[in-house]
Amino acid sequence: MKRYKAYTLRNYMEIPQVQLHLSEEERFALEVVGHVLPFKTNNYVVDQLIDWRKYESDPIYTLTFPQKDMLLPEHFDEMAAAIRSGAGKPEIKLIANKIRLELNPHPAGQLSWNVPSLEGVKLTGVQHKYRETMLFFPSQGQTCHAYCTFCFRWPQFVGMNELKFAMRDTELIIRYLRSRPHITDILFTGGDPLIMKTKVLRTYVESLINARIPNLRSIRFGTKALSYWPQRFTTDEDADGLLRLFEQARDAGIHLAFMAHFNHPNELQSEAVRQAIGRILNAGAVIRTQSPAMRNINDDAAVWARMWQKQVELGCVPYYMFIARDTGAQHYFAISLEKAWNIFRKAYQQVSGIARTVRGPSMSAGPGKVQVIGVSEIAGEKIFVLQFIQARNPDWVSRPFFARYDPDAIWLDGLYPAFGKEKFFFETEYPLPRKATHGQRPATGLNYNAVMN
Ligand SMILES: *Cc1c(COP(=O)(O)O)cnc(C)c1O
Ligand code: SF4
């Protein structure tokens, strides 16, 4: 098996398929967009996941290769002009950062929201929003084996908010977990925590296991490694050690849960991913799967039905369908809430009950994960029926609520209560900023609190 080789803006011209297929114009567009949004892919993605005969419409190509329309025309032209004129590095960086700030990157406040404290010390690198689950961002796990062009964590990968978001200190985390007995789950996230070497990961996971925290029942990893580098679980030199670590958790009676990020059934076809899934399941872990629904990648019910079906066959459990966030290249990927619901429902209708463990489509918004149950009509008014799957106040979960129907709505902050009401029921505790309409960006970033991975 070949070794991992990353491709970025610096060396993408070494990719044989790029030399062979991409036109001059496409390469230039890649450079232009890649100077604003992060670009990284690797030899496995390039050689095994992308069908280069029709790369222009290939979902995995679109998933990792920047393309012209991923920037708004005025942004594209500005960066293109700078590059054409031979502008120096500092000038390009200045322009890049100016454009980035117009792409609704994580607002400054976001890094400090939902960050808990213990005895007056802030646990930077931890987010605790939903009662039962604590998110942990280990500092060495804040990158990925390739970057998704739609990723809402893009600011982190271009150095806009490095490290403040990560931490190393497991002892503090253990004390925090003990002090909050309703936390049952710790979710390692990133970036991709499984980019970490087993040796590093072990220092975290073993400490957690050895601490025998009675309330800690599940260790979860949010990861895209199965899709972007399945060799992490098969032929990498520390793959066996990683699986042993999973077994250790199981042997200690802790559920090891993989939150695997797959966007398209094409990611489930290679021999490498099948083997990797088999080995993880053998180590006693359960693989649950999640993805946003995105235009130009998977905005098709048949694609989702195939993906869920294939996942079930391989032993994975479909878990969440998300709605794409308002950041970065969102104009390129966004679909309306109604469209997301139609994709979900039509896909759900095509699979048997064992694939209907999936829930969605869901927005990870400020107040919680809001599921679009559907479009309906009550007393002559066309409405969206919604509910929280997760909420900052656990009591909000599973209470249906209603918003005025809007065919163009793409996010919670573009929704208004139905039946002439002024507020949604949860807004007495958590007022929603409502600035967004279709195609416009909201002025606030209250929708950034939760994670995709
Ligand atoms: C999605 C999410 C979790 C995990 O939620 P589950 O529904 O338990 O999978 C935890 N914290 C945050 C902030 C999240 O967005
Ligand atoms: S979506 Fe996940 S795997 Fe993709 S770039 Fe973002 S953090 Fe990495």
Tab-separated table of N, CA and C in Angstrom, residues 1-154:
chain	number	residue	atom	x	y	z
A	1	MET	N	0.844	-1.205	0.000
A	1	MET	CA	0.000	0.000	0.000
A	1	MET	C	0.873	1.245	0.000
A	2	LYS	N	0.480	2.205	-0.814
A	2	LYS	CA	1.259	3.442	-0.898
A	2	LYS	C	1.196	4.221	0.402
A	3	ARG	N	2.235	4.999	0.621
A	3	ARG	CA	2.235	5.866	1.789
A	3	ARG	C	1.397	7.101	1.521
A	4	TYR	N	0.978	7.702	2.623
A	4	TYR	CA	0.182	8.920	2.537
A	4	TYR	C	0.986	10.057	1.920
A	5	LYS	N	0.402	10.692	0.929
A	5	LYS	CA	1.041	11.874	0.366
A	5	LYS	C	-0.004	12.964	0.243
A	6	ALA	N	0.270	14.073	0.902
A	6	ALA	CA	-0.676	15.186	0.860
A	6	ALA	C	-0.384	16.061	-0.352
A	7	TYR	N	-1.431	16.589	-0.936
A	7	TYR	CA	-1.291	17.583	-2.002
A	7	TYR	C	-1.948	18.882	-1.562
A	8	THR	N	-1.220	19.963	-1.724
A	8	THR	CA	-1.749	21.279	-1.382
A	8	THR	C	-1.456	22.221	-2.549
A	9	LEU	N	-1.660	23.479	-2.299
A	9	LEU	CA	-1.397	24.466	-3.331
A	9	LEU	C	0.072	24.432	-3.782
A	10	ARG	N	0.922	23.993	-2.873
A	10	ARG	CA	2.353	23.989	-3.187
A	10	ARG	C	2.744	22.921	-4.207
A	11	ASN	N	2.088	21.757	-4.158
A	11	ASN	CA	2.579	20.650	-4.983
A	11	ASN	C	1.491	19.968	-5.817
A	12	TYR	N	0.335	20.600	-5.956
A	12	TYR	CA	-0.753	19.903	-6.664
A	12	TYR	C	-0.406	19.609	-8.117
A	13	MET	N	0.560	20.355	-8.660
A	13	MET	CA	0.936	20.104	-10.049
A	13	MET	C	1.662	18.768	-10.217
A	14	GLU	N	2.030	18.162	-9.079
A	14	GLU	CA	2.622	16.821	-9.163
A	14	GLU	C	1.570	15.732	-9.341
A	15	ILE	N	0.302	16.086	-9.198
A	15	ILE	CA	-0.742	15.070	-9.345
A	15	ILE	C	-0.878	14.745	-10.833
A	16	PRO	N	-0.592	13.498	-11.218
A	16	PRO	CA	-0.617	13.170	-12.645
A	16	PRO	C	-1.971	13.477	-13.286
A	17	GLN	N	-3.052	13.196	-12.551
A	17	GLN	CA	-4.383	13.428	-13.123
A	17	GLN	C	-4.652	14.916	-13.343
A	18	VAL	N	-4.067	15.743	-12.506
A	18	VAL	CA	-4.233	17.194	-12.692
A	18	VAL	C	-3.514	17.621	-13.965
A	19	GLN	N	-2.315	17.120	-14.135
A	19	GLN	CA	-1.555	17.441	-15.351
A	19	GLN	C	-2.309	16.981	-16.588
A	20	LEU	N	-2.898	15.800	-16.474
A	20	LEU	CA	-3.525	15.177	-17.633
A	20	LEU	C	-4.865	15.824	-17.995
A	21	HIS	N	-5.663	16.148	-16.965
A	21	HIS	CA	-7.047	16.513	-17.245
A	21	HIS	C	-7.373	17.994	-17.123
A	22	LEU	N	-6.778	18.664	-16.139
A	22	LEU	CA	-7.241	20.026	-15.872
A	22	LEU	C	-6.742	21.010	-16.929
A	23	SER	N	-7.659	21.861	-17.370
A	23	SER	CA	-7.260	22.891	-18.321
A	23	SER	C	-6.468	23.971	-17.581
A	24	GLU	N	-5.799	24.773	-18.360
A	24	GLU	CA	-5.061	25.920	-17.816
A	24	GLU	C	-5.976	26.759	-16.918
A	25	GLU	N	-7.175	26.980	-17.421
A	25	GLU	CA	-8.126	27.827	-16.716
A	25	GLU	C	-8.548	27.205	-15.388
A	26	GLU	N	-8.767	25.905	-15.398
A	26	GLU	CA	-9.169	25.232	-14.156
A	26	GLU	C	-8.046	25.257	-13.124
A	27	ARG	N	-6.833	25.116	-13.602
A	27	ARG	CA	-5.701	25.168	-12.662
A	27	ARG	C	-5.566	26.555	-12.051
A	28	PHE	N	-5.786	27.541	-12.886
A	28	PHE	CA	-5.700	28.911	-12.379
A	28	PHE	C	-6.806	29.155	-11.341
A	29	ALA	N	-8.011	28.667	-11.660
A	29	ALA	CA	-9.130	28.827	-10.722
A	29	ALA	C	-8.811	28.139	-9.396
A	30	LEU	N	-8.186	26.976	-9.490
A	30	LEU	CA	-7.810	26.249	-8.276
A	30	LEU	C	-6.845	27.094	-7.434
A	31	GLU	N	-5.890	27.711	-8.110
A	31	GLU	CA	-4.926	28.571	-7.406
A	31	GLU	C	-5.641	29.740	-6.732
A	32	VAL	N	-6.530	30.358	-7.492
A	32	VAL	CA	-7.212	31.550	-6.984
A	32	VAL	C	-8.044	31.187	-5.747
A	33	VAL	N	-8.898	30.181	-5.897
A	33	VAL	CA	-9.770	29.805	-4.781
A	33	VAL	C	-8.937	29.236	-3.631
A	34	GLY	N	-7.903	28.456	-4.004
A	34	GLY	CA	-7.047	27.843	-2.993
A	34	GLY	C	-6.237	28.848	-2.184
A	35	HIS	N	-6.141	30.067	-2.667
A	35	HIS	CA	-5.473	31.094	-1.872
A	35	HIS	C	-6.398	31.707	-0.823
A	36	VAL	N	-7.684	31.437	-0.959
A	36	VAL	CA	-8.625	31.980	0.017
A	36	VAL	C	-9.130	30.871	0.951
A	37	LEU	N	-9.630	29.806	0.352
A	37	LEU	CA	-10.139	28.678	1.131
A	37	LEU	C	-9.063	27.594	1.187
A	38	PRO	N	-9.049	26.801	2.253
A	38	PRO	CA	-7.975	25.819	2.373
A	38	PRO	C	-8.096	24.720	1.314
A	39	PHE	N	-6.972	24.228	0.846
A	39	PHE	CA	-6.972	23.143	-0.129
A	39	PHE	C	-5.981	22.074	0.311
A	40	LYS	N	-6.479	20.895	0.477
A	40	LYS	CA	-5.597	19.746	0.738
A	40	LYS	C	-6.306	18.482	0.302
A	41	THR	N	-5.614	17.670	-0.477
A	41	THR	CA	-6.155	16.360	-0.810
A	41	THR	C	-4.992	15.381	-0.677
A	42	ASN	N	-5.203	14.126	-1.040
A	42	ASN	CA	-4.092	13.168	-0.902
A	42	ASN	C	-4.152	12.090	-1.976
A	43	ASN	N	-3.107	11.274	-2.013
A	43	ASN	CA	-2.985	10.294	-3.094
A	43	ASN	C	-4.118	9.264	-3.106
A	44	TYR	N	-4.654	8.885	-1.939
A	44	TYR	CA	-5.756	7.915	-1.936
A	44	TYR	C	-7.028	8.539	-2.517
A	45	VAL	N	-7.337	9.748	-2.095
A	45	VAL	CA	-8.529	10.426	-2.614
A	45	VAL	C	-8.409	10.579	-4.133
A	46	VAL	N	-7.237	11.016	-4.566
A	46	VAL	CA	-7.024	11.271	-5.993
A	46	VAL	C	-7.069	9.969	-6.803
A	47	ASP	N	-6.418	8.936	-6.311
A	47	ASP	CA	-6.296	7.702	-7.100
A	47	ASP	C	-7.510	6.784	-6.988
A	48	GLN	N	-8.176	6.795	-5.846
A	48	GLN	CA	-9.220	5.780	-5.658
A	48	GLN	C	-10.632	6.321	-5.515
A	49	LEU	N	-10.787	7.568	-5.167
A	49	LEU	CA	-12.162	8.036	-4.935
A	49	LEU	C	-12.715	8.863	-6.094
A	50	ILE	N	-11.837	9.493	-6.851
A	50	ILE	CA	-12.313	10.383	-7.918
A	50	ILE	C	-12.312	9.656	-9.255
A	51	ASP	N	-13.398	9.781	-9.964
A	51	ASP	CA	-13.453	9.245	-11.313
A	51	ASP	C	-13.028	10.364	-12.274
A	52	TRP	N	-11.795	10.306	-12.729
A	52	TRP	CA	-11.234	11.414	-13.506
A	52	TRP	C	-11.801	11.520	-14.913
A	53	ARG	N	-12.486	10.448	-15.358
A	53	ARG	CA	-13.066	10.544	-16.705
A	53	ARG	C	-14.141	11.612	-16.753
A	54	LYS	N	-14.792	11.832	-15.613
A	54	LYS	CA	-15.775	12.922	-15.566
A	54	LYS	C	-15.595	13.707	-14.270
A	55	TYR	N	-14.376	14.182	-14.096
A	55	TYR	CA	-14.051	14.831	-12.834
A	55	TYR	C	-14.871	16.092	-12.582
A	56	GLU	N	-15.285	16.781	-13.660
A	56	GLU	CA	-16.010	18.045	-13.465
A	56	GLU	C	-17.255	17.837	-12.617
A	57	SER	N	-17.912	16.690	-12.795
A	57	SER	CA	-19.140	16.450	-12.021
A	57	SER	C	-18.915	15.398	-10.941
A	58	ASP	N	-17.671	14.997	-10.749
A	58	ASP	CA	-17.428	13.954	-9.752
A	58	ASP	C	-17.597	14.525	-8.337
A	59	PRO	N	-18.419	13.869	-7.506
A	59	PRO	CA	-18.695	14.451	-6.186
A	59	PRO	C	-17.453	14.545	-5.295
A	60	ILE	N	-16.546	13.612	-5.422
A	60	ILE	CA	-15.380	13.648	-4.532
A	60	ILE	C	-14.351	14.661	-5.038
A	61	TYR	N	-14.334	14.864	-6.335
A	61	TYR	CA	-13.520	15.963	-6.868
A	61	TYR	C	-14.038	17.291	-6.306
A	62	THR	N	-15.346	17.473	-6.397
A	62	THR	CA	-15.946	18.701	-5.873
A	62	THR	C	-15.737	18.824	-4.366
A	63	LEU	N	-15.647	17.694	-3.716
A	63	LEU	CA	-15.476	17.689	-2.260
A	63	LEU	C	-14.093	18.159	-1.820
A	64	THR	N	-13.068	17.934	-2.646
A	64	THR	CA	-11.726	18.328	-2.175
A	64	THR	C	-10.999	19.328	-3.077
A	65	PHE	N	-11.446	19.527	-4.300
A	65	PHE	CA	-10.753	20.467	-5.189
A	65	PHE	C	-11.503	21.797	-5.308
A	66	PRO	N	-10.841	22.882	-4.980
A	66	PRO	CA	-11.469	24.199	-5.120
A	66	PRO	C	-11.831	24.476	-6.583
A	67	GLN	N	-12.985	25.055	-6.778
A	67	GLN	CA	-13.412	25.408	-8.127
A	67	GLN	C	-13.886	26.852	-8.165
A	68	LYS	N	-13.905	27.362	-9.383
A	68	LYS	CA	-14.139	28.790	-9.557
A	68	LYS	C	-15.358	29.305	-8.796
A	69	ASP	N	-16.487	28.617	-8.958
A	69	ASP	CA	-17.735	29.145	-8.403
A	69	ASP	C	-17.815	29.058	-6.881
A	70	MET	N	-16.807	28.478	-6.261
A	70	MET	CA	-16.831	28.419	-4.798
A	70	MET	C	-16.536	29.785	-4.173
A	71	LEU	N	-16.025	30.706	-4.977
A	71	LEU	CA	-15.928	32.101	-4.524
A	71	LEU	C	-16.978	32.916	-5.269
A	72	LEU	N	-17.483	33.933	-4.621
A	72	LEU	CA	-18.366	34.865	-5.318
A	72	LEU	C	-17.546	35.564	-6.404
A	73	PRO	N	-18.192	35.928	-7.525
A	73	PRO	CA	-17.440	36.489	-8.651
A	73	PRO	C	-16.528	37.644	-8.265
A	74	GLU	N	-17.009	38.558	-7.415
A	74	GLU	CA	-16.164	39.719	-7.095
A	74	GLU	C	-14.932	39.296	-6.285
A	75	HIS	N	-15.107	38.304	-5.432
A	75	HIS	CA	-13.962	37.805	-4.671
A	75	HIS	C	-12.967	37.098	-5.589
A	76	PHE	N	-13.529	36.295	-6.481
A	76	PHE	CA	-12.669	35.564	-7.417
A	76	PHE	C	-11.842	36.544	-8.250
A	77	ASP	N	-12.522	37.546	-8.790
A	77	ASP	CA	-11.836	38.491	-9.676
A	77	ASP	C	-10.740	39.256	-8.941
A	78	GLU	N	-11.021	39.581	-7.703
A	78	GLU	CA	-10.050	40.340	-6.929
A	78	GLU	C	-8.769	39.526	-6.714
A	79	MET	N	-8.946	38.275	-6.300
A	79	MET	CA	-7.777	37.437	-6.068
A	79	MET	C	-7.092	37.097	-7.381
A	80	ALA	N	-7.876	36.852	-8.427
A	80	ALA	CA	-7.296	36.520	-9.728
A	80	ALA	C	-6.422	37.672	-10.224
A	81	ALA	N	-6.922	38.887	-10.072
A	81	ALA	CA	-6.155	40.053	-10.524
A	81	ALA	C	-4.847	40.154	-9.765
A	82	ALA	N	-4.908	39.910	-8.450
A	82	ALA	CA	-3.689	39.999	-7.635
A	82	ALA	C	-2.667	38.966	-8.089
A	83	ILE	N	-3.118	37.756	-8.326
A	83	ILE	CA	-2.183	36.702	-8.728
A	83	ILE	C	-1.613	37.006	-10.112
A	84	ARG	N	-2.479	37.430	-11.012
A	84	ARG	CA	-2.018	37.747	-12.374
A	84	ARG	C	-0.971	38.857	-12.383
A	85	SER	N	-1.177	39.810	-11.486
A	85	SER	CA	-0.247	40.947	-11.482
A	85	SER	C	1.057	40.613	-10.768
A	86	GLY	N	1.168	39.355	-10.325
A	86	GLY	CA	2.404	38.939	-9.669
A	86	GLY	C	2.590	39.519	-8.284
A	87	ALA	N	1.482	39.776	-7.610
A	87	ALA	CA	1.549	40.346	-6.257
A	87	ALA	C	2.351	39.440	-5.333
A	88	GLY	N	3.038	40.055	-4.393
A	88	GLY	CA	3.864	39.292	-3.459
A	88	GLY	C	3.025	38.621	-2.385
A	89	LYS	N	3.679	37.746	-1.638
A	89	LYS	CA	2.995	36.967	-0.613
A	89	LYS	C	2.205	37.811	0.388
A	90	PRO	N	2.835	38.852	0.942
A	90	PRO	CA	2.103	39.628	1.954
A	90	PRO	C	0.836	40.262	1.386
A	91	GLU	N	0.936	40.725	0.145
A	91	GLU	CA	-0.224	41.383	-0.452
A	91	GLU	C	-1.350	40.367	-0.693
A	92	ILE	N	-0.985	39.182	-1.195
A	92	ILE	CA	-1.969	38.122	-1.429
A	92	ILE	C	-2.642	37.739	-0.118
A	93	LYS	N	-1.849	37.663	0.915
A	93	LYS	CA	-2.388	37.265	2.203
A	93	LYS	C	-3.387	38.300	2.723
A	94	LEU	N	-3.048	39.541	2.497
A	94	LEU	CA	-3.929	40.626	2.919
A	94	LEU	C	-5.281	40.528	2.217
A	95	ILE	N	-5.213	40.304	0.903
A	95	ILE	CA	-6.454	40.184	0.125
A	95	ILE	C	-7.223	38.951	0.560
A	96	ALA	N	-6.486	37.853	0.750
A	96	ALA	CA	-7.142	36.613	1.177
A	96	ALA	C	-7.890	36.836	2.485
A	97	ASN	N	-7.225	37.470	3.434
A	97	ASN	CA	-7.863	37.669	4.736
A	97	ASN	C	-9.049	38.610	4.664
A	98	LYS	N	-8.967	39.584	3.786
A	98	LYS	CA	-10.098	40.497	3.617
A	98	LYS	C	-11.308	39.718	3.086
A	99	ILE	N	-11.066	38.887	2.075
A	99	ILE	CA	-12.168	38.096	1.515
A	99	ILE	C	-12.712	37.127	2.570
A	100	ARG	N	-11.795	36.487	3.294
A	100	ARG	CA	-12.218	35.514	4.299
A	100	ARG	C	-13.162	36.137	5.322
A	101	LEU	N	-12.856	37.372	5.683
A	101	LEU	CA	-13.706	38.022	6.682
A	101	LEU	C	-15.107	38.275	6.141
A	102	GLU	N	-15.238	38.301	4.820
A	102	GLU	CA	-16.564	38.485	4.227
A	102	GLU	C	-17.292	37.165	4.035
A	103	LEU	N	-16.629	36.062	4.392
A	103	LEU	CA	-17.241	34.752	4.215
A	103	LEU	C	-17.780	34.190	5.528
A	104	ASN	N	-18.071	35.092	6.443
A	104	ASN	CA	-18.648	34.673	7.702
A	104	ASN	C	-17.839	33.571	8.399
A	105	PRO	N	-16.577	33.846	8.674
A	105	PRO	CA	-15.794	32.857	9.413
A	105	PRO	C	-16.297	32.812	10.848
A	106	HIS	N	-15.809	31.907	11.616
A	106	HIS	CA	-16.257	31.845	13.018
A	106	HIS	C	-16.174	33.228	13.625
A	107	PRO	N	-17.248	33.746	14.112
A	107	PRO	CA	-17.174	35.053	14.766
A	107	PRO	C	-16.316	34.935	16.022
A	108	ALA	N	-15.714	36.045	16.368
A	108	ALA	CA	-14.763	36.030	17.472
A	108	ALA	C	-15.338	35.377	18.722
A	109	GLY	N	-16.567	35.707	19.023
A	109	GLY	CA	-17.150	35.201	20.256
A	109	GLY	C	-17.276	33.686	20.311
A	110	GLN	N	-17.340	33.087	19.138
A	110	GLN	CA	-17.649	31.670	19.077
A	110	GLN	C	-16.690	30.816	19.883
A	111	LEU	N	-15.416	31.194	19.844
A	111	LEU	CA	-14.420	30.368	20.508
A	111	LEU	C	-14.627	30.328	22.007
A	112	SER	N	-15.299	31.334	22.507
A	112	SER	CA	-15.464	31.333	23.959
A	112	SER	C	-16.849	30.849	24.381
A	113	TRP	N	-17.720	30.562	23.419
A	113	TRP	CA	-19.057	30.106	23.793
A	113	TRP	C	-19.053	28.635	24.132
A	114	ASN	N	-19.824	28.292	25.100
A	114	ASN	CA	-19.976	26.903	25.527
A	114	ASN	C	-18.673	26.300	26.027
A	115	VAL	N	-17.700	27.155	26.336
A	115	VAL	CA	-16.468	26.652	26.922
A	115	VAL	C	-16.640	26.653	28.437
A	116	PRO	N	-16.597	25.482	29.034
A	116	PRO	CA	-16.852	25.428	30.477
A	116	PRO	C	-15.635	25.840	31.293
A	117	SER	N	-15.854	26.074	32.550
A	117	SER	CA	-14.757	26.363	33.472
A	117	SER	C	-14.804	25.365	34.614
A	118	LEU	N	-13.646	25.166	35.200
A	118	LEU	CA	-13.574	24.315	36.383
A	118	LEU	C	-12.754	25.066	37.416
A	119	GLU	N	-13.339	25.275	38.540
A	119	GLU	CA	-12.666	26.006	39.619
A	119	GLU	C	-11.990	27.275	39.083
A	120	GLY	N	-12.737	27.984	38.247
A	120	GLY	CA	-12.241	29.253	37.741
A	120	GLY	C	-11.299	29.153	36.555
A	121	VAL	N	-10.920	27.924	36.155
A	121	VAL	CA	-10.021	27.770	35.007
A	121	VAL	C	-10.847	27.415	33.779
A	122	LYS	N	-10.649	28.174	32.697
A	122	LYS	CA	-11.367	27.877	31.448
A	122	LYS	C	-10.801	26.636	30.787
A	123	LEU	N	-11.662	25.751	30.341
A	123	LEU	CA	-11.191	24.561	29.633
A	123	LEU	C	-11.170	24.850	28.134
A	124	THR	N	-10.177	25.591	27.717
A	124	THR	CA	-10.039	25.890	26.286
A	124	THR	C	-9.875	24.557	25.560
A	125	GLY	N	-10.541	24.398	24.430
A	125	GLY	CA	-10.431	23.114	23.750
A	125	GLY	C	-11.540	22.163	24.133
A	126	VAL	N	-12.449	22.656	24.978
A	126	VAL	CA	-13.625	21.859	25.328
A	126	VAL	C	-14.850	22.691	25.006
A	127	GLN	N	-15.870	22.036	24.482
A	127	GLN	CA	-17.178	22.676	24.351
A	127	GLN	C	-18.189	21.793	25.042
A	128	HIS	N	-18.996	22.402	25.864
A	128	HIS	CA	-20.031	21.609	26.518
A	128	HIS	C	-21.348	22.338	26.358
A	129	LYS	N	-22.126	21.845	25.426
A	129	LYS	CA	-23.369	22.520	25.081
A	129	LYS	C	-24.577	21.656	25.426
A	130	TYR	N	-24.507	20.399	25.085
A	130	TYR	CA	-25.605	19.479	25.376
A	130	TYR	C	-25.242	18.650	26.600
A	131	ARG	N	-26.173	18.539	27.513
A	131	ARG	CA	-25.891	18.040	28.855
A	131	ARG	C	-25.047	16.760	28.874
A	132	GLU	N	-25.387	15.792	28.042
A	132	GLU	CA	-24.767	14.477	28.164
A	132	GLU	C	-23.407	14.357	27.466
A	133	THR	N	-23.118	15.288	26.562
A	133	THR	CA	-21.944	15.088	25.707
A	133	THR	C	-20.991	16.267	25.756
A	134	MET	N	-19.736	15.958	26.036
A	134	MET	CA	-18.712	16.987	26.040
A	134	MET	C	-17.852	16.847	24.781
A	135	LEU	N	-17.628	17.950	24.067
A	135	LEU	CA	-16.734	17.916	22.913
A	135	LEU	C	-15.321	18.244	23.356
A	136	PHE	N	-14.379	17.533	22.787
A	136	PHE	CA	-12.981	17.747	23.135
A	136	PHE	C	-12.180	17.913	21.844
A	137	PHE	N	-11.425	19.000	21.760
A	137	PHE	CA	-10.604	19.303	20.579
A	137	PHE	C	-9.139	19.141	20.931
A	138	PRO	N	-8.605	17.924	20.852
A	138	PRO	CA	-7.189	17.755	21.195
A	138	PRO	C	-6.326	18.564	20.242
A	139	SER	N	-5.301	19.207	20.786
A	139	SER	CA	-4.562	20.171	19.966
A	139	SER	C	-3.874	19.516	18.767
A	140	GLN	N	-3.492	18.246	18.888
A	140	GLN	CA	-2.793	17.616	17.765
A	140	GLN	C	-3.762	17.055	16.723
A	141	GLY	N	-5.044	17.212	16.944
A	141	GLY	CA	-6.014	16.622	16.021
A	141	GLY	C	-6.777	17.678	15.243
A	142	GLN	N	-6.139	18.838	15.036
A	142	GLN	CA	-6.890	19.945	14.436
A	142	GLN	C	-6.639	20.107	12.942
A	143	THR	N	-6.252	19.019	12.276
A	143	THR	CA	-6.165	19.057	10.819
A	143	THR	C	-6.816	17.776	10.297
A	144	CYS	N	-6.804	17.559	8.987
A	144	CYS	CA	-7.489	16.395	8.415
A	144	CYS	C	-6.620	15.799	7.322
A	145	HIS	N	-6.951	14.581	6.885
A	145	HIS	CA	-6.196	13.920	5.817
A	145	HIS	C	-6.445	14.568	4.458
A	146	ALA	N	-7.515	15.316	4.361
A	146	ALA	CA	-7.830	16.138	3.182
A	146	ALA	C	-8.836	17.154	3.696
A	147	TYR	N	-9.037	18.243	2.978
A	147	TYR	CA	-10.018	19.231	3.429
A	147	TYR	C	-11.246	19.206	2.531
A	148	CYS	N	-12.405	19.240	3.162
A	148	CYS	CA	-13.647	19.322	2.403
A	148	CYS	C	-13.856	20.778	1.992
A	149	THR	N	-14.222	20.970	0.736
A	149	THR	CA	-14.409	22.330	0.247
A	149	THR	C	-15.553	23.047	0.962
A	150	PHE	N	-16.470	22.287	1.558
A	150	PHE	CA	-17.598	22.935	2.231
A	150	PHE	C	-17.357	23.142	3.716
A	151	CYS	N	-16.197	22.736	4.209
A	151	CYS	CA	-16.023	22.626	5.662
A	151	CYS	C	-16.241	23.944	6.380
A	152	PHE	N	-17.036	23.915	7.448
A	152	PHE	CA	-17.272	25.140	8.203
A	152	PHE	C	-16.110	25.428	9.141
A	153	ARG	N	-15.158	24.510	9.227
A	153	ARG	CA	-13.980	24.771	10.058
A	153	ARG	C	-12.849	25.380	9.250
A	154	TRP	N	-13.167	25.812	8.028
A	154	TRP	CA	-12.095	26.307	7.169
A	154	TRP	C	-11.243	27.402	7.798
